[in-house]
Short mmCIF file of C-alpha atoms and ligand atoms in Angstrom, two decimals:
data_model
loop_
_atom_site.label_atom_id
_atom_site.label_comp_id
_atom_site.label_asym_id
_atom_site.label_seq_id
_atom_site.Cartn_x
_atom_site.Cartn_y
_atom_site.Cartn_z
CA MET A 1 -0.01 -0.17 0.14
CA SER A 2 1.53 3.32 -0.77
CA ASN A 3 1.31 6.22 1.68
CA ASN A 4 -1.80 7.89 0.76
CA ARG A 5 -1.31 10.53 3.39
CA MET A 6 0.23 13.27 1.65
CA ASN A 7 3.55 14.71 2.90
CA ALA A 8 2.93 18.34 1.81
CA ALA A 9 6.42 19.78 2.49
CA GLN A 10 8.12 16.76 0.56
CA ILE A 11 5.76 17.20 -2.40
CA TYR A 12 5.91 21.19 -2.14
CA ARG A 13 9.83 20.65 -2.44
CA THR A 14 9.56 18.41 -5.49
CA MET A 15 7.35 20.87 -7.39
CA VAL A 16 9.65 23.56 -6.71
CA ARG A 17 12.81 21.69 -7.68
CA MET A 18 11.17 20.65 -10.73
CA ARG A 19 10.13 24.22 -11.71
CA LEU A 20 13.53 25.47 -10.91
CA VAL A 21 15.47 22.87 -13.20
CA ASP A 22 12.81 23.47 -15.79
CA GLU A 23 13.11 27.16 -15.58
CA ALA A 24 17.03 26.91 -16.04
CA PHE A 25 16.50 24.83 -19.17
CA VAL A 26 14.40 27.44 -20.28
CA GLU A 27 17.13 30.13 -19.78
CA ALA A 28 19.84 27.90 -21.25
CA TRP A 29 17.89 27.64 -24.25
CA LYS A 30 17.49 31.18 -24.70
CA ASP A 31 21.09 31.60 -24.28
CA GLY A 32 21.67 29.28 -27.16
CA LEU A 33 22.87 26.62 -24.91
CA VAL A 34 20.49 23.94 -25.72
CA PRO A 35 21.17 22.12 -29.02
CA GLY A 36 17.75 21.74 -30.60
CA GLU A 37 14.29 21.99 -29.18
CA TYR A 38 13.22 22.04 -25.22
CA HIS A 39 9.92 21.14 -23.88
CA SER A 40 9.14 22.90 -20.80
CA ALA A 41 7.01 20.98 -18.48
CA HIS A 42 5.93 24.36 -16.44
CA GLY A 43 2.59 23.84 -15.10
CA GLU A 44 2.88 19.87 -15.21
CA GLU A 45 4.48 19.91 -11.62
CA GLY A 46 1.34 19.21 -9.66
CA ILE A 47 0.64 16.03 -12.05
CA ASN A 48 4.56 14.83 -11.70
CA ALA A 49 4.85 15.27 -7.96
CA GLY A 50 1.51 13.77 -7.21
CA VAL A 51 2.00 10.67 -9.13
CA LEU A 52 5.64 10.12 -8.30
CA ALA A 53 4.82 10.50 -4.38
CA HIS A 54 3.33 6.93 -4.66
CA LEU A 55 6.13 5.29 -6.18
CA ASN A 56 8.83 2.88 -4.67
CA ASP A 57 12.45 2.47 -6.26
CA ALA A 58 11.74 -0.63 -7.77
CA ASP A 59 8.88 0.94 -9.78
CA THR A 60 9.46 2.06 -13.49
CA LEU A 61 8.72 4.98 -15.45
CA ALA A 62 8.27 5.39 -19.22
CA LEU A 63 8.22 9.34 -20.07
CA ASP A 64 7.62 11.64 -22.84
CA HIS A 65 9.02 14.79 -24.34
CA ARG A 66 8.33 16.73 -21.24
CA ASN A 67 10.36 14.48 -18.92
CA THR A 68 12.64 16.75 -16.72
CA GLY A 69 10.13 17.16 -13.72
CA PRO A 70 9.71 13.32 -13.64
CA PHE A 71 13.41 12.85 -13.89
CA VAL A 72 13.98 15.55 -11.25
CA GLY A 73 11.34 14.04 -9.05
CA ARG A 74 12.91 10.71 -9.13
CA GLY A 75 16.25 12.23 -7.84
CA ILE A 76 18.05 12.22 -11.11
CA ASP A 77 21.80 13.80 -10.68
CA LEU A 78 21.32 17.15 -11.65
CA GLU A 79 24.67 18.05 -12.97
CA ALA A 80 24.47 14.62 -15.26
CA LEU A 81 21.03 15.71 -16.50
CA MET A 82 22.24 19.60 -16.93
CA LEU A 83 25.28 18.31 -19.05
CA GLU A 84 23.04 15.96 -21.17
CA VAL A 85 20.51 18.60 -22.17
CA LEU A 86 23.25 20.89 -23.11
CA GLY A 87 24.56 18.20 -25.18
CA SER A 88 27.96 17.61 -23.30
CA ASP A 89 29.60 14.16 -23.48
CA GLU A 90 29.81 14.20 -19.72
CA GLY A 91 25.99 14.15 -19.75
CA ILE A 92 24.17 11.13 -18.41
CA ALA A 93 24.08 9.81 -21.98
CA ARG A 94 27.34 11.27 -23.10
CA GLY A 95 25.17 14.07 -24.76
CA MET A 96 23.57 11.64 -27.32
CA ALA A 97 20.43 11.64 -25.79
CA GLY A 98 19.44 14.98 -25.74
CA HIS A 99 16.52 16.30 -23.52
CA MET A 100 14.06 13.85 -25.33
CA HIS A 101 15.90 10.38 -24.92
CA ILE A 102 17.38 10.44 -21.35
CA PHE A 103 17.47 6.78 -19.83
CA ASP A 104 18.64 6.85 -15.99
CA PRO A 105 18.95 3.25 -14.82
CA ASP A 106 19.10 4.67 -11.15
CA CYS A 107 16.03 6.25 -11.54
CA ASN A 108 14.12 3.24 -13.30
CA ALA A 109 13.29 5.84 -15.79
CA GLY A 110 13.60 6.30 -19.62
CA ALA A 111 12.19 8.92 -21.75
CA ASP A 112 11.13 8.64 -25.51
CA GLY A 113 10.40 11.67 -28.13
CA ILE A 114 8.38 9.36 -30.28
CA VAL A 115 4.87 10.65 -29.17
CA GLY A 116 2.96 7.61 -27.66
CA ALA A 117 5.97 5.39 -27.44
CA GLY A 118 5.81 5.43 -23.51
CA GLY A 119 2.65 3.36 -23.67
CA PRO A 120 4.05 -0.17 -24.92
CA LEU A 121 7.35 0.34 -23.25
CA ALA A 122 5.12 0.82 -19.97
CA VAL A 123 3.36 -2.28 -20.68
CA GLY A 124 6.88 -4.23 -21.30
CA GLN A 125 7.96 -2.74 -17.85
CA ALA A 126 4.78 -4.26 -16.37
CA ILE A 127 5.18 -7.41 -18.02
CA ALA A 128 8.53 -7.49 -16.38
CA HIS A 129 7.17 -6.42 -13.00
CA THR A 130 4.89 -9.45 -12.98
CA ARG A 131 7.62 -11.91 -13.48
CA ALA A 132 10.56 -10.21 -11.63
CA ASN A 133 9.16 -7.87 -9.35
CA PRO A 134 5.77 -8.65 -8.34
CA GLY A 135 4.07 -5.87 -6.32
CA SER A 136 5.93 -3.16 -8.49
CA VAL A 137 4.00 -1.12 -11.04
CA ALA A 138 5.12 0.91 -14.34
CA VAL A 139 3.58 4.18 -14.78
CA THR A 140 4.06 6.10 -18.11
CA PHE A 141 3.05 9.80 -18.59
CA HIS A 142 1.50 10.87 -22.08
CA GLY A 143 -0.15 13.86 -23.57
CA GLU A 144 -3.74 14.05 -24.54
CA ALA A 145 -2.72 13.85 -28.46
CA ALA A 146 -0.46 10.97 -27.79
CA MET A 147 -3.86 8.78 -27.28
CA ASN A 148 -4.18 8.90 -31.23
CA GLN A 149 -0.98 6.94 -31.73
CA GLY A 150 -1.84 3.45 -32.74
CA MET A 151 0.63 1.98 -30.12
CA MET A 152 -1.27 3.44 -27.36
CA MET A 153 -4.54 1.82 -28.09
CA GLU A 154 -2.33 -1.61 -28.48
CA ALA A 155 -0.74 -0.63 -25.03
CA TYR A 156 -4.18 0.08 -23.40
CA ASN A 157 -5.53 -3.21 -24.83
CA MET A 158 -2.62 -5.50 -23.79
CA ALA A 159 -2.46 -4.02 -20.28
CA VAL A 160 -6.24 -4.60 -19.81
CA ALA A 161 -6.19 -8.07 -21.46
CA TRP A 162 -3.30 -9.37 -19.50
CA ASN A 163 -4.37 -7.75 -16.32
CA LEU A 164 -0.95 -5.77 -15.96
CA PRO A 165 0.44 -3.40 -13.02
CA VAL A 166 0.23 -0.47 -15.37
CA VAL A 167 -0.95 3.24 -14.81
CA PHE A 168 -1.18 5.33 -17.77
CA VAL A 169 -1.43 9.25 -16.90
CA CYS A 170 -2.93 11.30 -19.41
CA LYS A 171 -1.74 15.13 -19.11
CA ASP A 172 -4.33 17.03 -21.14
CA ASN A 173 -3.46 20.61 -22.12
CA LYS A 174 -5.78 20.62 -25.04
CA TRP A 175 -3.05 21.16 -27.70
CA GLY A 176 -0.81 18.97 -29.68
CA ILE A 177 1.84 21.61 -30.90
CA THR A 178 -0.77 24.02 -32.86
CA THR A 179 -3.66 21.34 -33.24
CA TYR A 180 -6.52 21.50 -30.79
CA SER A 181 -6.66 18.12 -29.74
CA SER A 182 -10.25 17.85 -29.82
CA ASP A 183 -10.71 18.73 -33.16
CA GLN A 184 -8.84 15.36 -34.19
CA THR A 185 -9.93 13.19 -31.65
CA ALA A 186 -13.16 11.08 -31.72
CA GLY A 187 -14.82 11.02 -28.21
CA THR A 188 -12.65 11.96 -25.09
CA PRO A 189 -9.77 10.50 -23.60
CA VAL A 190 -11.84 9.34 -20.63
CA GLN A 191 -14.37 7.54 -22.81
CA ARG A 192 -11.61 6.13 -24.90
CA ALA A 193 -9.84 4.56 -21.86
CA LYS A 194 -13.09 3.23 -20.60
CA GLY A 195 -13.80 1.56 -23.79
CA PHE A 196 -10.60 -0.52 -23.20
CA GLY A 197 -11.67 -1.46 -19.64
CA LEU A 198 -9.18 0.80 -17.94
CA HIS A 199 -9.92 1.82 -14.44
CA VAL A 200 -10.22 5.57 -14.72
CA GLU A 201 -9.64 8.35 -12.30
CA THR A 202 -9.64 11.94 -13.26
CA ALA A 203 -8.00 15.16 -11.34
CA ALA A 204 -7.19 18.74 -11.72
CA GLY A 205 -3.61 19.04 -12.47
CA HIS A 206 -3.23 22.37 -10.90
CA LYS A 207 -4.23 20.93 -7.56
CA VAL A 208 -1.37 18.57 -6.51
CA ALA A 209 -3.49 16.89 -3.81
CA ASP A 210 -6.16 16.15 -6.07
CA VAL A 211 -3.71 14.44 -8.52
CA HIS A 212 -2.04 12.69 -5.37
CA ARG A 213 -5.64 11.18 -4.22
CA ALA A 214 -6.50 9.92 -7.84
CA ALA A 215 -3.07 8.60 -8.55
CA GLY A 216 -2.95 6.97 -5.14
CA LYS A 217 -6.00 4.75 -5.92
CA LEU A 218 -4.74 3.88 -9.13
CA ILE A 219 -1.36 2.86 -8.27
CA ASP A 220 -2.69 1.01 -5.19
CA ARG A 221 -4.96 -1.07 -7.31
CA ALA A 222 -2.29 -2.01 -9.99
CA ARG A 223 0.23 -2.76 -7.18
CA ALA A 224 -2.19 -5.03 -5.54
CA GLY A 225 -2.73 -7.03 -8.89
CA LYS A 226 -6.28 -5.35 -9.55
CA GLY A 227 -5.25 -4.23 -12.89
CA PRO A 228 -4.18 -1.08 -14.92
CA GLY A 229 -5.46 2.38 -14.61
CA PHE A 230 -5.83 5.70 -16.50
CA LEU A 231 -5.38 8.87 -14.61
CA TYR A 232 -7.00 11.50 -16.85
CA VAL A 233 -5.51 14.99 -15.49
CA THR A 234 -5.98 18.55 -16.77
CA CYS A 235 -3.07 20.93 -16.95
CA HIS A 236 -2.70 24.49 -17.83
CA ARG A 237 0.70 24.92 -19.65
CA PRO A 238 1.09 28.54 -20.40
CA ASN A 239 4.68 28.21 -22.16
CA GLY A 240 3.21 26.45 -25.27
CA HIS A 241 4.65 23.74 -27.27
CA LEU A 242 8.35 24.36 -27.14
CA GLU A 243 10.75 27.18 -26.17
CA GLY A 244 10.48 29.75 -28.78
CA ASP A 245 6.95 28.93 -29.70
CA PRO A 246 6.21 31.47 -32.23
CA LEU A 247 2.41 31.30 -31.05
CA VAL A 248 3.36 32.21 -27.24
CA GLY A 249 5.72 34.77 -28.84
CA LEU A 250 2.75 36.48 -30.64
CA LEU A 251 0.44 35.92 -27.63
CA ARG A 252 3.01 37.67 -24.89
CA GLN A 253 4.46 40.27 -27.51
CA PRO A 254 1.82 41.27 -29.60
CA LYS A 255 2.78 44.67 -30.56
CA GLN A 256 6.26 43.77 -31.73
CA GLN A 257 4.86 40.21 -33.53
CA LEU A 258 1.47 41.43 -35.04
CA SER A 259 3.36 43.55 -37.90
CA VAL A 260 5.39 40.39 -39.02
CA TRP A 261 2.36 38.01 -38.72
CA VAL A 262 -0.64 39.86 -40.09
CA PRO A 263 1.23 40.86 -43.67
CA GLU A 264 2.43 37.07 -43.97
CA LEU A 265 -1.02 35.60 -43.06
CA MET A 266 -2.86 38.10 -45.35
CA GLY A 267 -0.39 37.60 -48.04
CA GLY A 268 -0.76 33.67 -47.77
CA PHE A 269 -4.45 34.10 -48.20
CA THR A 270 -4.59 36.61 -50.73
CA ASN A 271 -1.96 35.16 -53.05
CA SER A 272 -3.25 31.46 -52.68
CA ALA A 273 -4.31 30.90 -56.20
CA SER A 274 -6.80 27.76 -55.30
CA GLY A 275 -9.88 28.09 -53.31
CA THR A 276 -12.78 30.54 -54.04
CA THR A 277 -13.17 33.90 -52.07
CA GLY A 278 -15.65 32.41 -49.86
CA GLU A 279 -13.17 29.51 -48.88
CA LYS A 280 -10.60 31.74 -48.47
CA VAL A 281 -12.68 34.04 -45.92
CA ARG A 282 -13.91 30.59 -44.13
CA ALA A 283 -10.35 29.71 -43.70
CA MET A 284 -9.31 32.82 -42.38
CA VAL A 285 -12.02 32.50 -39.86
CA GLY A 286 -10.83 29.29 -38.81
CA VAL A 287 -7.39 30.69 -38.09
CA GLY A 288 -9.16 33.56 -36.12
CA LYS A 289 -11.13 30.78 -34.07
CA ARG A 290 -7.90 28.83 -33.19
CA ALA A 291 -5.99 31.87 -32.30
CA GLY A 292 -8.71 32.60 -29.91
CA ARG A 293 -8.65 29.57 -28.24
CA PHE A 294 -5.06 29.40 -28.21
CA THR A 295 -5.11 32.89 -26.58
CA ARG A 296 -7.38 31.67 -23.87
CA ASP A 297 -5.67 28.47 -23.05
CA MET A 298 -2.20 29.84 -23.18
CA ALA A 299 -3.13 33.11 -21.07
CA LEU A 300 -0.90 33.38 -17.75
CA ASN A 301 -3.22 32.26 -15.07
CA THR A 302 -1.58 32.04 -11.87
CA ARG A 303 -4.56 30.44 -10.14
CA LYS A 304 -3.86 27.52 -12.32
CA ASP A 305 -0.31 27.18 -11.27
CA PRO A 306 0.37 23.99 -9.25
CA VAL A 307 3.69 25.25 -7.73
CA ARG A 308 1.92 28.80 -6.62
CA ARG A 309 -0.98 27.02 -5.23
CA GLY A 310 1.24 24.34 -3.64
CA ARG A 311 2.61 27.15 -1.25
CA SER A 312 -0.80 27.24 0.76
CA LEU A 313 -0.33 23.33 1.72
CA VAL A 314 2.64 24.38 3.64
CA GLY A 315 2.16 27.80 4.86
CA ALA A 316 4.24 31.04 3.48
CA GLU A 317 6.76 30.54 5.97
CA ALA A 318 7.83 26.92 5.29
CA ALA A 319 7.22 27.62 1.65
CA ALA A 320 9.89 30.40 1.67
CA THR A 321 12.52 28.14 3.47
CA ILE A 322 11.91 25.20 0.94
CA GLU A 323 12.26 27.64 -2.04
CA ALA A 324 15.35 29.13 -0.65
CA GLN A 325 17.06 25.65 0.23
CA GLU A 326 16.23 24.45 -3.43
CA ARG A 327 17.04 27.45 -5.37
CA ALA A 328 20.48 27.17 -3.56
CA GLU A 329 20.92 23.43 -4.53
CA VAL A 330 19.81 23.97 -8.08
CA LEU A 331 21.96 27.20 -8.51
CA ALA A 332 25.16 25.54 -7.34
CA ALA A 333 24.32 22.79 -10.11
CA ILE A 334 23.76 25.38 -12.86
CA THR A 335 27.03 27.11 -11.65
CA ALA A 336 29.09 23.95 -12.01
CA VAL A 337 27.39 22.84 -15.35
CA ARG A 338 27.86 26.52 -16.82
CA ALA A 339 31.44 26.64 -15.89
CA ARG A 340 31.96 22.93 -17.51
CA VAL A 341 30.32 23.98 -20.94
CA GLY A 342 31.02 27.63 -21.09
CA ASN A 343 34.35 27.55 -23.04
CA ARG A 344 33.66 24.73 -25.44
CA LEU A 345 32.88 24.90 -29.05
CA GLY A 346 29.16 25.02 -29.88
CA PHE A 347 28.24 26.52 -26.47
CA GLY A 348 28.02 29.59 -25.01
CA VAL A 349 26.58 31.27 -28.29
CA THR A 350 23.42 33.38 -27.79
CA THR A 351 21.58 32.72 -30.79
CA GLY A 352 18.33 32.18 -28.90
CA GLY A 353 18.58 28.01 -29.67
CA THR A 354 18.99 26.60 -33.07
CA ARG A 355 15.19 25.62 -33.66
C1 TPP B 401 5.23 9.48 -33.61
C2 TPP B 401 5.51 11.16 -33.51
N1 TPP B 401 5.00 11.95 -34.32
C3 TPP B 401 4.73 13.44 -34.20
C4 TPP B 401 5.92 13.76 -33.62
C5 TPP B 401 5.94 15.32 -33.25
N2 TPP B 401 5.31 15.77 -32.00
C6 TPP B 401 5.99 16.03 -30.89
S1 TPP B 401 5.16 16.49 -29.62
C7 TPP B 401 3.85 16.44 -30.37
C8 TPP B 401 2.30 16.78 -29.67
C9 TPP B 401 2.09 15.87 -28.94
O1 TPP B 401 1.10 16.49 -27.91
P1 TPP B 401 0.31 15.85 -26.65
O2 TPP B 401 0.57 14.26 -26.73
O3 TPP B 401 -0.53 16.32 -26.21
O4 TPP B 401 1.81 16.29 -25.90
P2 TPP B 401 2.13 17.70 -25.44
O5 TPP B 401 3.19 18.33 -26.27
O6 TPP B 401 0.90 18.77 -25.36
O7 TPP B 401 2.56 17.71 -23.98
C10 TPP B 401 3.95 15.99 -31.76
C11 TPP B 401 3.03 15.98 -32.81
C12 TPP B 401 6.45 13.16 -32.67
N3 TPP B 401 7.67 13.45 -31.88
N4 TPP B 401 6.13 11.65 -32.88
MG1 MG B 402 -1.31 18.41 -25.28
#
């Protein structure tokens, strides 16, 4: 049985550390230190910390492209993680994994940038648990858009058919890059999971206690051999899909960006040879509608920030102490890592990333 009484201070500490490391990567990306993309999980800390609090060392994790939080929550060596994300050969995978394909045997956790790949990986882990580690569970985190990947259906199917100890955690931010997920998804994630016979719990991702409660039920069931679960959690992720997301840039700095975007969009519509005027107008209305949804969903909303809300769980004074302690530890790791990569070829440029 996992401890379903929540250790609020520990959970708040975990969320703060997740946020700080994530922010460090965002800054490093802006400084041109991260080769390729960086997918921030700002806003998913409540989900990650609430679920992880129930896991033992022998439990396993199959993660997606927003894996910084779960690795941090599992206690990954911060410097080894940072060096990896910065592409250093001193990183945890010698700089070959980047931030999307990290594997850390000490954390029993691996990540995969192929959307939906965590499903079958977790099912494989769960099969291994039934043979080698009875009583252990496999957990996978995936986005709502990943549910349209065929391999996820196979994973749900096999998990139920073979009664495997696996919990699928669906983090729904409503978007898959720039596509509104409900526009391309039949039914709802919960209906779909129920259709496979998965035991479903739901939670609000900005309320870590809610996530903790719901995750505990599913993880306990799976651990006891009562079958797989599906945790559906909503979340508010205001940073968009990846760092440098042009739509978020447009939203946060409309004055600078509109002068670039409006002529480009208008030119695209008016110069397009195909389509009648009516079709062009309808396409423009469609873009406007999507922009409206995006604006609503990516607006900064501190009430939906799990870390900020988490302060009330421990009280202002304890929260400030925890924040100061975590800031000092994370800063020490950042300082050490920056010193190690600062003077290398390819690092230290300020191009704003390589996207
Ligand atoms: C198989 C595959 N198809 C497409 C992509 C490109 N891609 C990366 S993230 C992403 C959207 C995923 O959306 P969701 O599952 O909701 O996760 P979120 O990014 O919102 O956290 C896509 C399409 C990919 N990495 N892998
Ligand atoms: Mg999504």
